[in-house]
Short mmCIF file of C-alpha atoms and ligand atoms in Angstrom, two decimals:
data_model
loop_
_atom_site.label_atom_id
_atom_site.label_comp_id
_atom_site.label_asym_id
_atom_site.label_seq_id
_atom_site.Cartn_x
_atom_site.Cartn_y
_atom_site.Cartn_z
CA UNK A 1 -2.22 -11.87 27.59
CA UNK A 2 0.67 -14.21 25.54
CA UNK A 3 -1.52 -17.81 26.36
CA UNK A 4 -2.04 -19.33 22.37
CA UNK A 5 -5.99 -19.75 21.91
CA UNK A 6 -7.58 -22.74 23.08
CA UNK A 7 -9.86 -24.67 20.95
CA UNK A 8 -12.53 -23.54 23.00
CA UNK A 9 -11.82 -19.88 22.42
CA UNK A 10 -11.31 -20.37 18.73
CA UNK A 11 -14.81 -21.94 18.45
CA UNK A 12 -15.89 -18.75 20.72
CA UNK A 13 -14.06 -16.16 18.38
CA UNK A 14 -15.12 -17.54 15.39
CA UNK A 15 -19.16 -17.78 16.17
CA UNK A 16 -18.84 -14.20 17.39
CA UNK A 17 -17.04 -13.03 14.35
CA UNK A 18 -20.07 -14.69 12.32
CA UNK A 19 -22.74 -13.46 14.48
CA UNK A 20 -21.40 -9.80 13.89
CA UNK A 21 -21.82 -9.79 10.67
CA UNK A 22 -25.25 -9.45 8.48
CA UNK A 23 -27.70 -12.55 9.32
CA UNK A 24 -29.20 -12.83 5.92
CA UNK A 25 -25.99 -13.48 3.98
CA UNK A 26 -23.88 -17.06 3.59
CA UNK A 27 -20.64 -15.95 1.95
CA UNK A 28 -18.47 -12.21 2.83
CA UNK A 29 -15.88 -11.78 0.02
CA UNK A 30 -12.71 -10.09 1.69
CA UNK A 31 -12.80 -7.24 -0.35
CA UNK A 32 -15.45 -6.68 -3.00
CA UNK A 33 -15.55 -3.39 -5.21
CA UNK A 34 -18.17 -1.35 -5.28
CA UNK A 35 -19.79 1.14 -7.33
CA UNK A 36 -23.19 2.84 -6.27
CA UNK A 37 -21.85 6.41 -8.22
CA UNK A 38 -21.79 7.82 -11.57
CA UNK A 39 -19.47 5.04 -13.02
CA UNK A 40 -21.96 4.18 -15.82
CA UNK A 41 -22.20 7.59 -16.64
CA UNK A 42 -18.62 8.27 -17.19
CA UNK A 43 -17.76 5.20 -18.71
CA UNK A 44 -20.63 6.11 -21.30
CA UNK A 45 -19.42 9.08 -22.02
CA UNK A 46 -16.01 7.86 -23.17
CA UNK A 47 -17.78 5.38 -25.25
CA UNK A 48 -20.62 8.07 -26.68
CA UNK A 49 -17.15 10.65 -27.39
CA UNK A 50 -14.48 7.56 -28.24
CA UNK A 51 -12.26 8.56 -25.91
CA UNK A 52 -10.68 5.12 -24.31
CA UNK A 53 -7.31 5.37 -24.64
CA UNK A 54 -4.50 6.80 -23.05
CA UNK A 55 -5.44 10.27 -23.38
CA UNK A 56 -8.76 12.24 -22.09
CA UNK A 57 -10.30 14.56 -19.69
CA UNK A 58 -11.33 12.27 -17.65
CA UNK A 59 -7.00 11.26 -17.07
CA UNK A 60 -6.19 14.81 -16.71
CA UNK A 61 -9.60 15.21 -13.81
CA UNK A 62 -8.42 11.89 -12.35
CA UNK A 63 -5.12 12.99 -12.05
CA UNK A 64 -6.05 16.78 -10.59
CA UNK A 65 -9.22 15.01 -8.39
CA UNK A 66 -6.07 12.81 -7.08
CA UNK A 67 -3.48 15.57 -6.47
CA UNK A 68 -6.26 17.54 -4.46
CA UNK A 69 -7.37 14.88 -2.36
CA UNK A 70 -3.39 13.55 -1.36
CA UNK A 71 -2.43 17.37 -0.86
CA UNK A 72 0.48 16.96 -3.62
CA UNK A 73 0.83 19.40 -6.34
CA UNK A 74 1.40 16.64 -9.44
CA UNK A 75 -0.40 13.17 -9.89
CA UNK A 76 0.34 10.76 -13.25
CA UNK A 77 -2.30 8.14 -13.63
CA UNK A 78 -0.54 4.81 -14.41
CA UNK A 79 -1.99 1.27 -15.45
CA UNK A 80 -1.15 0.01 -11.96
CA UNK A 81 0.40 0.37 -9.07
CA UNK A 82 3.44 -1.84 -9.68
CA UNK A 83 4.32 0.03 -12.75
CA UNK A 84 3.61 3.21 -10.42
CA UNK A 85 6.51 1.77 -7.91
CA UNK A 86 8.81 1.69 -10.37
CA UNK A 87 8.20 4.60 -12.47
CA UNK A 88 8.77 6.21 -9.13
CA UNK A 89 11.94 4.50 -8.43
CA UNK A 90 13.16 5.32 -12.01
CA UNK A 91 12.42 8.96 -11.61
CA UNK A 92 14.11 9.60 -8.87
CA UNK A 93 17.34 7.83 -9.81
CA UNK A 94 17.13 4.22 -9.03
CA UNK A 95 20.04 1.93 -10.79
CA UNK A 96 21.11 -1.14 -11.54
CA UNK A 97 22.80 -2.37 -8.17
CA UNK A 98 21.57 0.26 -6.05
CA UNK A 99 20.47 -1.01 -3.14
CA UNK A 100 16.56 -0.01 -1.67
CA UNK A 101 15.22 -0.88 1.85
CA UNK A 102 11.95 -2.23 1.82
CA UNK A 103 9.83 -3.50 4.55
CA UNK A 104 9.84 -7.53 4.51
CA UNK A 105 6.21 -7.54 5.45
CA UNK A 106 4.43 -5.75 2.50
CA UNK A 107 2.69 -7.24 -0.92
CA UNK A 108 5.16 -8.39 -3.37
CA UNK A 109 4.79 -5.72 -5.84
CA UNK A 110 7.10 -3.47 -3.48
CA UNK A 111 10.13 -5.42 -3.58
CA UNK A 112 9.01 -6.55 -7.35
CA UNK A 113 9.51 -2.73 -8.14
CA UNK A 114 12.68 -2.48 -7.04
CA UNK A 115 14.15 -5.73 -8.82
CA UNK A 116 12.06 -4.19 -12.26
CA UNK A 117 14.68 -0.93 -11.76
CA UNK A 118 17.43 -3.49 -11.56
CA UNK A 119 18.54 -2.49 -8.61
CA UNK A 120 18.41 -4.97 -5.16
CA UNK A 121 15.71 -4.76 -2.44
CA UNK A 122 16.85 -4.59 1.83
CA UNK A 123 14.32 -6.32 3.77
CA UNK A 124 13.69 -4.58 7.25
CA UNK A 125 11.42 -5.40 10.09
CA UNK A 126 8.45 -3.80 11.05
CA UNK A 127 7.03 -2.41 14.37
CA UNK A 128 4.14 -4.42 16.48
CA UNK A 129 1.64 -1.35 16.51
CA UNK A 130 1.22 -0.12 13.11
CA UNK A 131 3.19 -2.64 10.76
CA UNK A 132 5.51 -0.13 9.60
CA UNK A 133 8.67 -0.10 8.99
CA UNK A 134 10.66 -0.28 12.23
CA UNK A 135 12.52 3.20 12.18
CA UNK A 136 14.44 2.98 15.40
CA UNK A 137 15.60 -0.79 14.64
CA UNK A 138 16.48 0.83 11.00
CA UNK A 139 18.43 3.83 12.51
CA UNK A 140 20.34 1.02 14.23
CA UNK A 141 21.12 -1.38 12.11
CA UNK A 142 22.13 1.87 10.02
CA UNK A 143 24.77 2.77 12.35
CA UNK A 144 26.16 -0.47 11.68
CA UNK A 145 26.11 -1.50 8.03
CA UNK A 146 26.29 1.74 6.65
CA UNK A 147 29.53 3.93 5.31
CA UNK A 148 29.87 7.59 3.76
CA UNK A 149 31.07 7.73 0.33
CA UNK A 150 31.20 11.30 -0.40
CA UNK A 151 28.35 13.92 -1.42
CA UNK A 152 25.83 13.47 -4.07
CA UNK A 153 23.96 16.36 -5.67
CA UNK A 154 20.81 15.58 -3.23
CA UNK A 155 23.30 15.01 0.08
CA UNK A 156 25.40 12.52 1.45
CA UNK A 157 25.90 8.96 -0.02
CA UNK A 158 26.21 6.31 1.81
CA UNK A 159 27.07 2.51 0.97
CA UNK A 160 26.23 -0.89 2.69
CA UNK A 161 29.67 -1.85 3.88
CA UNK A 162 28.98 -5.73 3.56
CA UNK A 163 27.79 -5.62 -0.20
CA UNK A 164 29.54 -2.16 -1.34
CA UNK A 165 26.11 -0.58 -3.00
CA UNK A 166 24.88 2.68 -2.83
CA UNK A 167 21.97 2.91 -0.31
CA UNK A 168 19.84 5.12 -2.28
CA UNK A 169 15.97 4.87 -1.53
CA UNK A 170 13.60 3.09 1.26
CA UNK A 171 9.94 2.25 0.39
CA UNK A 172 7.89 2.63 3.61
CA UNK A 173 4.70 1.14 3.62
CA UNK A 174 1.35 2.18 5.26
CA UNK A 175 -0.06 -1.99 5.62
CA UNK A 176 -3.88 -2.33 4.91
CA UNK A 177 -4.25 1.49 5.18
CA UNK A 178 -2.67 2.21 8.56
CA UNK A 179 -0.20 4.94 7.97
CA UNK A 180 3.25 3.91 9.59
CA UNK A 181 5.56 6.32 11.64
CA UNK A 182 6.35 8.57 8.82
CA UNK A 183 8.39 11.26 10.15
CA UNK A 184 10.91 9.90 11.83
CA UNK A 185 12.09 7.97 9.08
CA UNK A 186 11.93 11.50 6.34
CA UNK A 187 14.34 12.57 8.96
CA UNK A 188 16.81 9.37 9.13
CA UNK A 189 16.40 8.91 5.14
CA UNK A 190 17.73 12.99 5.15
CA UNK A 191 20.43 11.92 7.60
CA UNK A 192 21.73 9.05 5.12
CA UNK A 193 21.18 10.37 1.95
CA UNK A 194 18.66 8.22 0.82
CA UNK A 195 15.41 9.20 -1.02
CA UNK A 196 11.45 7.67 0.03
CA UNK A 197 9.77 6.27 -2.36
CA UNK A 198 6.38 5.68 -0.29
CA UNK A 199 4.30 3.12 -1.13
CA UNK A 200 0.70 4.18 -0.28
CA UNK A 201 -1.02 1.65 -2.50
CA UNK A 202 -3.21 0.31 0.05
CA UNK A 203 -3.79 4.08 2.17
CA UNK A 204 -5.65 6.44 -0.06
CA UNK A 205 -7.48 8.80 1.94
CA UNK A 206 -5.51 7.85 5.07
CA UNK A 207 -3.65 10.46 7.14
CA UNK A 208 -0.65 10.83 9.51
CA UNK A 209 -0.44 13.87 11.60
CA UNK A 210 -3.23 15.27 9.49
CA UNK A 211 -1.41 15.26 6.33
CA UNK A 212 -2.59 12.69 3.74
CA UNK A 213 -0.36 9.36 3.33
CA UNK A 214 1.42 9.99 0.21
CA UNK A 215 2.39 12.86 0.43
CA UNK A 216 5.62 12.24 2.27
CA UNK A 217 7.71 10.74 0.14
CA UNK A 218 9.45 12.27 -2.82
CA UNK A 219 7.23 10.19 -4.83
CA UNK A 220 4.33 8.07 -3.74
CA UNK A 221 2.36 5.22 -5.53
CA UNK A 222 -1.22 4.29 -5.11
CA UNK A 223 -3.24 1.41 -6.63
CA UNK A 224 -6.57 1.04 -7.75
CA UNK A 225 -6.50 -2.60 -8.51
CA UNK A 226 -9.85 -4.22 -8.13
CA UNK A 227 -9.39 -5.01 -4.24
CA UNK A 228 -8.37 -1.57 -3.22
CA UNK A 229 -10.48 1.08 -1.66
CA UNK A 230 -11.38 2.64 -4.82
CA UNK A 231 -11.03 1.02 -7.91
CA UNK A 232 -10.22 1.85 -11.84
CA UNK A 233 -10.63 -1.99 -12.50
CA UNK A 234 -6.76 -1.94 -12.92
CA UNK A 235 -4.28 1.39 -12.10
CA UNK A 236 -2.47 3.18 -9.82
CA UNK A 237 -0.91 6.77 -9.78
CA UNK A 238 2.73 8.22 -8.91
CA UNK A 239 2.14 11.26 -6.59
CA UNK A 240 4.85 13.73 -6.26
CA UNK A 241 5.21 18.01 -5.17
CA UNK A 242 8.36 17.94 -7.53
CA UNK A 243 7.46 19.20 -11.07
CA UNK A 244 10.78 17.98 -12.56
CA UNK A 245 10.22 14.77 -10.93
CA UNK A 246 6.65 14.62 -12.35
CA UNK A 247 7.77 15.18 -16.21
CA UNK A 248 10.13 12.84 -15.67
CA UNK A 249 7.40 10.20 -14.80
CA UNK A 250 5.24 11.16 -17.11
CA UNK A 251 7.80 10.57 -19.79
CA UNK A 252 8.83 7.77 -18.30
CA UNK A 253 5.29 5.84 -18.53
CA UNK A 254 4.17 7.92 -22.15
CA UNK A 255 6.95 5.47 -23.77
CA UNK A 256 9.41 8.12 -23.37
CA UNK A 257 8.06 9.91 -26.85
CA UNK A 258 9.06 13.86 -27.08
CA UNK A 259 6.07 16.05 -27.53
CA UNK A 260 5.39 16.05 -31.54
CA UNK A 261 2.51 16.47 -33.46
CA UNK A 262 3.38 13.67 -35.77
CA UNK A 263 7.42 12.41 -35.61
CA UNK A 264 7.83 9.44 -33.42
CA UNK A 265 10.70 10.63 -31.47
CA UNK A 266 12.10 8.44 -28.50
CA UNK A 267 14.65 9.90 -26.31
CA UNK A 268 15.62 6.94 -23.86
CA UNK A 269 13.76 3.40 -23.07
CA UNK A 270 10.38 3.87 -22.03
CA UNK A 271 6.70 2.62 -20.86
CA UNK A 272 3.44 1.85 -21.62
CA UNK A 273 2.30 3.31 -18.65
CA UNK A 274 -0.18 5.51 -18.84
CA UNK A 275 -3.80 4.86 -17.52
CA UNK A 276 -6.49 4.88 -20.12
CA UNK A 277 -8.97 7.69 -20.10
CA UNK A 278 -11.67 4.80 -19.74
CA UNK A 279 -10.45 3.76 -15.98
CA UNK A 280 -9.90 7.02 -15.35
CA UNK A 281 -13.39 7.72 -15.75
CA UNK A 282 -14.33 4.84 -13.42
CA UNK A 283 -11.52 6.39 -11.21
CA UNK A 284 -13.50 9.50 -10.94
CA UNK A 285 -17.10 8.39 -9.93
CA UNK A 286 -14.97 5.89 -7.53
CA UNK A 287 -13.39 9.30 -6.13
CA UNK A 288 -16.42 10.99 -5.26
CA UNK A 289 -17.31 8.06 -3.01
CA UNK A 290 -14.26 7.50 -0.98
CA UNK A 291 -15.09 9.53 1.65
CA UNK A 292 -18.70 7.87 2.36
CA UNK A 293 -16.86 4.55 2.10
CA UNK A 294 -13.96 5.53 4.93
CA UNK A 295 -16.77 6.40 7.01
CA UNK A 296 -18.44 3.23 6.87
CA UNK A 297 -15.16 0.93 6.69
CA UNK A 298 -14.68 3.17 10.24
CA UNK A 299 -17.72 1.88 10.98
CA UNK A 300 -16.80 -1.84 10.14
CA UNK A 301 -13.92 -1.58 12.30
CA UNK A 302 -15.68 -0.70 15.19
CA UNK A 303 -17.70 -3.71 14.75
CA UNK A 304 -15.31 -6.21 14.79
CA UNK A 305 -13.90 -4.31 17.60
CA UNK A 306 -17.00 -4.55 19.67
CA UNK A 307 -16.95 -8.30 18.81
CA UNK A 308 -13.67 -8.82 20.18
CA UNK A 309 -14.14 -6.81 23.38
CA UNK A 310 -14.47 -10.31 25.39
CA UNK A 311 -11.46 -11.63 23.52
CA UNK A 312 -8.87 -10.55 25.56
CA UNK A 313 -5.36 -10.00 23.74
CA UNK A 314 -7.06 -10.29 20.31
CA UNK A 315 -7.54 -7.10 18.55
CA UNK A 316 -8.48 -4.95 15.82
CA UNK A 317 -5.44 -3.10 14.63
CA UNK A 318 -6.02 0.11 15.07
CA UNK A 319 -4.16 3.44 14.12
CA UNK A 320 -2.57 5.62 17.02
CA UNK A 321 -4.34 8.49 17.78
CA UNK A 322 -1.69 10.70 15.42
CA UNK A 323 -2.84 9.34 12.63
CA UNK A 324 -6.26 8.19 10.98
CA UNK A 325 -6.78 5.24 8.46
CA UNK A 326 -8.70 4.71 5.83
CA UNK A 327 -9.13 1.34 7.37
CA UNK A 328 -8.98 -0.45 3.60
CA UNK A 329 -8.52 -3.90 4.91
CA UNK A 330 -9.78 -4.62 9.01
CA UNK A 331 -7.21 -7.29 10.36
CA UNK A 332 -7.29 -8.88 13.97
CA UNK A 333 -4.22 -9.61 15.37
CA UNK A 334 -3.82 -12.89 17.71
CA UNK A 335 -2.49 -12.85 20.63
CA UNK A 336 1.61 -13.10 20.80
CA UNK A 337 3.09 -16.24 20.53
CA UNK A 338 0.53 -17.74 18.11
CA UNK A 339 1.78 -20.45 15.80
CA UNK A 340 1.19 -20.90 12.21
CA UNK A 341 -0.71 -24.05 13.08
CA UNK A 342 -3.13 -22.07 15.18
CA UNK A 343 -3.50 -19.00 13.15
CA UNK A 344 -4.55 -21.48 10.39
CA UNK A 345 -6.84 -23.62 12.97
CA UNK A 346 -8.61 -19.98 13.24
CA UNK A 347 -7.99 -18.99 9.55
CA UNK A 348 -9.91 -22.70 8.49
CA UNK A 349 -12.70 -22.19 10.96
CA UNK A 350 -13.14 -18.50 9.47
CA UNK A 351 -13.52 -19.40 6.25
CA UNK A 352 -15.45 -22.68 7.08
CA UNK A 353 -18.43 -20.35 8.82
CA UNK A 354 -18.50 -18.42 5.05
CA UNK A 355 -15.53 -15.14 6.10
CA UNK A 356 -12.95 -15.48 3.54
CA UNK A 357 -10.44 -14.29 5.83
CA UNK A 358 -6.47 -14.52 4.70
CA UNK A 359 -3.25 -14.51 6.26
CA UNK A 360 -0.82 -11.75 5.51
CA UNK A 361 1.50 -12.17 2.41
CA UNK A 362 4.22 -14.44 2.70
CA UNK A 363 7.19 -12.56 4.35
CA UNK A 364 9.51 -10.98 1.08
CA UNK A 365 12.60 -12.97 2.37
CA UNK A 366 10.49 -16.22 2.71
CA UNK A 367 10.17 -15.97 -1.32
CA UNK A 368 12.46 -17.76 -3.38
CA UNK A 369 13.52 -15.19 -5.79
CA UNK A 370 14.30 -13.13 -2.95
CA UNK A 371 15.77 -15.54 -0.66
CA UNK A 372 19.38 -14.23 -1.13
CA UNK A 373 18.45 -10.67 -0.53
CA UNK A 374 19.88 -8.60 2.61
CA UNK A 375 18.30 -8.35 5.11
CA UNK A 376 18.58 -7.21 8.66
CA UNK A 377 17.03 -9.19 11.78
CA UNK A 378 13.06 -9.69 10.70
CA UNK A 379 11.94 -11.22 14.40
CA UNK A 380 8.96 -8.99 14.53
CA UNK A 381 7.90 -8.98 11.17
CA UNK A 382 8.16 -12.91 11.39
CA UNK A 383 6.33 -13.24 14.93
CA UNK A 384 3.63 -10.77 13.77
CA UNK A 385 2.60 -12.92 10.09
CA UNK A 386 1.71 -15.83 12.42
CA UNK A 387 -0.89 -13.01 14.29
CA UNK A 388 -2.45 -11.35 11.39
CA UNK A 389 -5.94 -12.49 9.85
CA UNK A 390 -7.52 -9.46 7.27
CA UNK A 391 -11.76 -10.11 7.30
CA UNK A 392 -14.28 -8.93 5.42
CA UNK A 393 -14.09 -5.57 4.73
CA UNK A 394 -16.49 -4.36 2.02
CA UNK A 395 -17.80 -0.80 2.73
CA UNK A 396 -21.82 -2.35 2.36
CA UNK A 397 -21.24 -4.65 5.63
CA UNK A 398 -21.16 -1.44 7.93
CA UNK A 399 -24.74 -0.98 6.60
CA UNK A 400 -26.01 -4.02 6.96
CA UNK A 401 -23.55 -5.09 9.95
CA UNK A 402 -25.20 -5.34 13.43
CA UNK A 403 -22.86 -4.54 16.75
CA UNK A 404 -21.63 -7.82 18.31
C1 PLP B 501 1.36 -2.52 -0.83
C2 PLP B 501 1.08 -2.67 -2.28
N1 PLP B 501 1.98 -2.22 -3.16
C3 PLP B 501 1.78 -2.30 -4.47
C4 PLP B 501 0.64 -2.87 -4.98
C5 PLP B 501 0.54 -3.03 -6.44
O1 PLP B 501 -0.56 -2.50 -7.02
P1 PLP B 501 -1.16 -3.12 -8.36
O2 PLP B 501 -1.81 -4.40 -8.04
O3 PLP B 501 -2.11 -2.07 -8.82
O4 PLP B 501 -0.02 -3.29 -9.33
C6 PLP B 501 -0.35 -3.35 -4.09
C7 PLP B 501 -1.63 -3.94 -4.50
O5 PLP B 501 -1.90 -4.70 -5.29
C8 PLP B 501 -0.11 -3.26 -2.70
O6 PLP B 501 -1.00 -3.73 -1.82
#
């Protein structure tokens, strides 16, 4: 069904939405963190030993607890995910005028990554049933803007024959937890020289093809910022099976300081990157929760999808049956054709009945510091932002929720 909403239907949508939802309560926070495990216990014990800062068992469990769970063989605990991104892009090679693709719908910090490395972010479009980038459109438009330029120590190089730059990494992103169509693009990036860089900042615990998100790439980031799935209050993690590539990134973010006992020796320019031991302890009572909280965020999602059941064309995105998310953030998508004006009639009414519901981000290209990027054609990335609402996604709804 492509008909816009009528203001009947929005009135509908919106009461049903409500009604779904726990009776008791007035206000449902998009994303609230939680933490119902050991967290005091942990964070006590840093106090009780004085270990806070960048070093600690609880960094080096964090980090193993981490590696384990995304089925990689190195993770470095970082202060947040943006520094994660480009520690990431550093390590594997990232310079100045290098050109990266990046998907045009994703959070800022992706494309903020790449102009941190100095090097100049490719907006691509996405695909209508996982938000991913588009990897067929990609393999296209590769065809036509990109030229060989001889062999590289990792495989072929190729530049963009309109601005002359090296194409050297894409960032694929797995939006609001739903893991995008991974594979084929590992095998165009191999085709083209180019190395993946996935951000999996919002898809902890999420898996494509039964392998965890994240594990892709030849690096990964995740975040544990305050919204996501499991949180450290502030940090993130680069998660990689290379061991070179994981000194590198731990030098990187340790301010690039050779191992001493005492001299301060500095071998290039480095970062304070490193996640204190005190989030990391946070990081690992948050751990040993996340699979109670997928479960019930599974749970959410069906609710919202029972709700919408006599919404026809108005759904819960969903992940394909080849792949499982960790459903971090439940969206509905509106029905095609939607306008801004009426996403925001629905978006007002939403948060007028107490959901703080949001729009998706603000397409990269849209923004003015990356106005001038290029870019190929965005048409689905820019018909699907007027369709997206995220809701209220907390883990403690599904307990309290009632089916539609
Ligand atoms: C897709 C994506 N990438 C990167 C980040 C950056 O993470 P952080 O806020 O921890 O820097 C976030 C979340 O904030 C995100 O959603």
């Amino acid at each position: 069904m492509s008909s816009p909403l009528s203001d009947m239907e929005i009135k509908t949508l919106v009461g049903t939405l409500r009604a779904a939802l726990p009776k008791g309560q007035e206000a449902f926070p998009l994303h609230e963190p939680e933490f119902r495990g050991r967290e005091w216990e942990y964070v006590k014990s840093c106090l009780d030993d004085g270990w806070v800062s960048s070093v600690g068992a609880f960094v080096d469990r964090f980090e193993q607890d981490l590696a384990d769970k995304c089925g990689v063989k190195h993770a470095i605990a970082t202060v947040n995910g943006t520094a994660a991104l480009h520690a990431a892009l550093m390590a594997i090679g990232v310079v100045a005028n290098d050109e990266v693709f990046v998907p045009a719908l994703t959070f800022v910090a992706t494309a903020n990554a790449v102009a941190h490395a100095g090097a100049v972010a490719h907006f691509v479009d996405c695909d209508t049933q996982r938000l991913g980038v588009d990897v067929p459109k990609l393999a296209e438009y590769l065809e036509e803007i990109a030229i060989r330029d001889g062999e590289g120590p990792h495989g072929p190089i190729y530049r963009n024959r309109n601005t002359g730059r090296v194409l050297r990494a894409v960032m694929p992103m797995h939006v609001f937890g739903v893991p995008m169509d991974i594979q084929p693009l590992v095998d165009l990036a191999t085709q083209y020289g180019m190395v993946i860089v996935e951000d999996a900042a919002e898809a902890l615990g999420s898996t494509y093809r039964r392998q965890p998100v994240g594990s892709f790439g030849a690096a990964s980031a995740l975040s544990f910022n305050g919204n996501k799935i499991i949180t450290t209050g502030g940090g993130g993690a680069v998660l990689t099976n290379s061991e070179e590539l994981a000194k590198r990134v731990r030098h990187l973010c340790t301010t690039a300081k050779r191992a001493h006992p005492w001299l301060y020796e500095h071998d290039c320019i480095g970062y304070n990157y490193r996640m204190p031991n005190i989030n990391a302890a946070l990081g690992c009572a948050q751990l040993e929760q996340l699979d109670t909280r997928i479960k019930l965020k599974k749970k959410l999602a069906g609710v919202y999808e029972k709700a919408l059941e006599g919404f026809p064309g108005v759904q819960v995105l969903r992940a394909p049956d080849d792949s499982s998310s960790n459903h971090w953030l439940n969206a509905i998508v509106l029905r095609p054709g939607t306008s801004s004006e009426q996403r925001d009639q629905v978006l007002l009414a939403l948060n007028e009945a107490g959901l703080s519901c949001r729009p998706v981000w603000n397409l990269m290209h849209t923004l003015p510091m990356f106005a001038d990027n290029p870019r190929m054609d965005l048409s689905c990335a820019e018909g699907m932002a007027m369709r997206i609402i995220n809701m209220p996604s907390s883990s403690y709804l599904a307990e309290v929720a009632h089916d539609a």
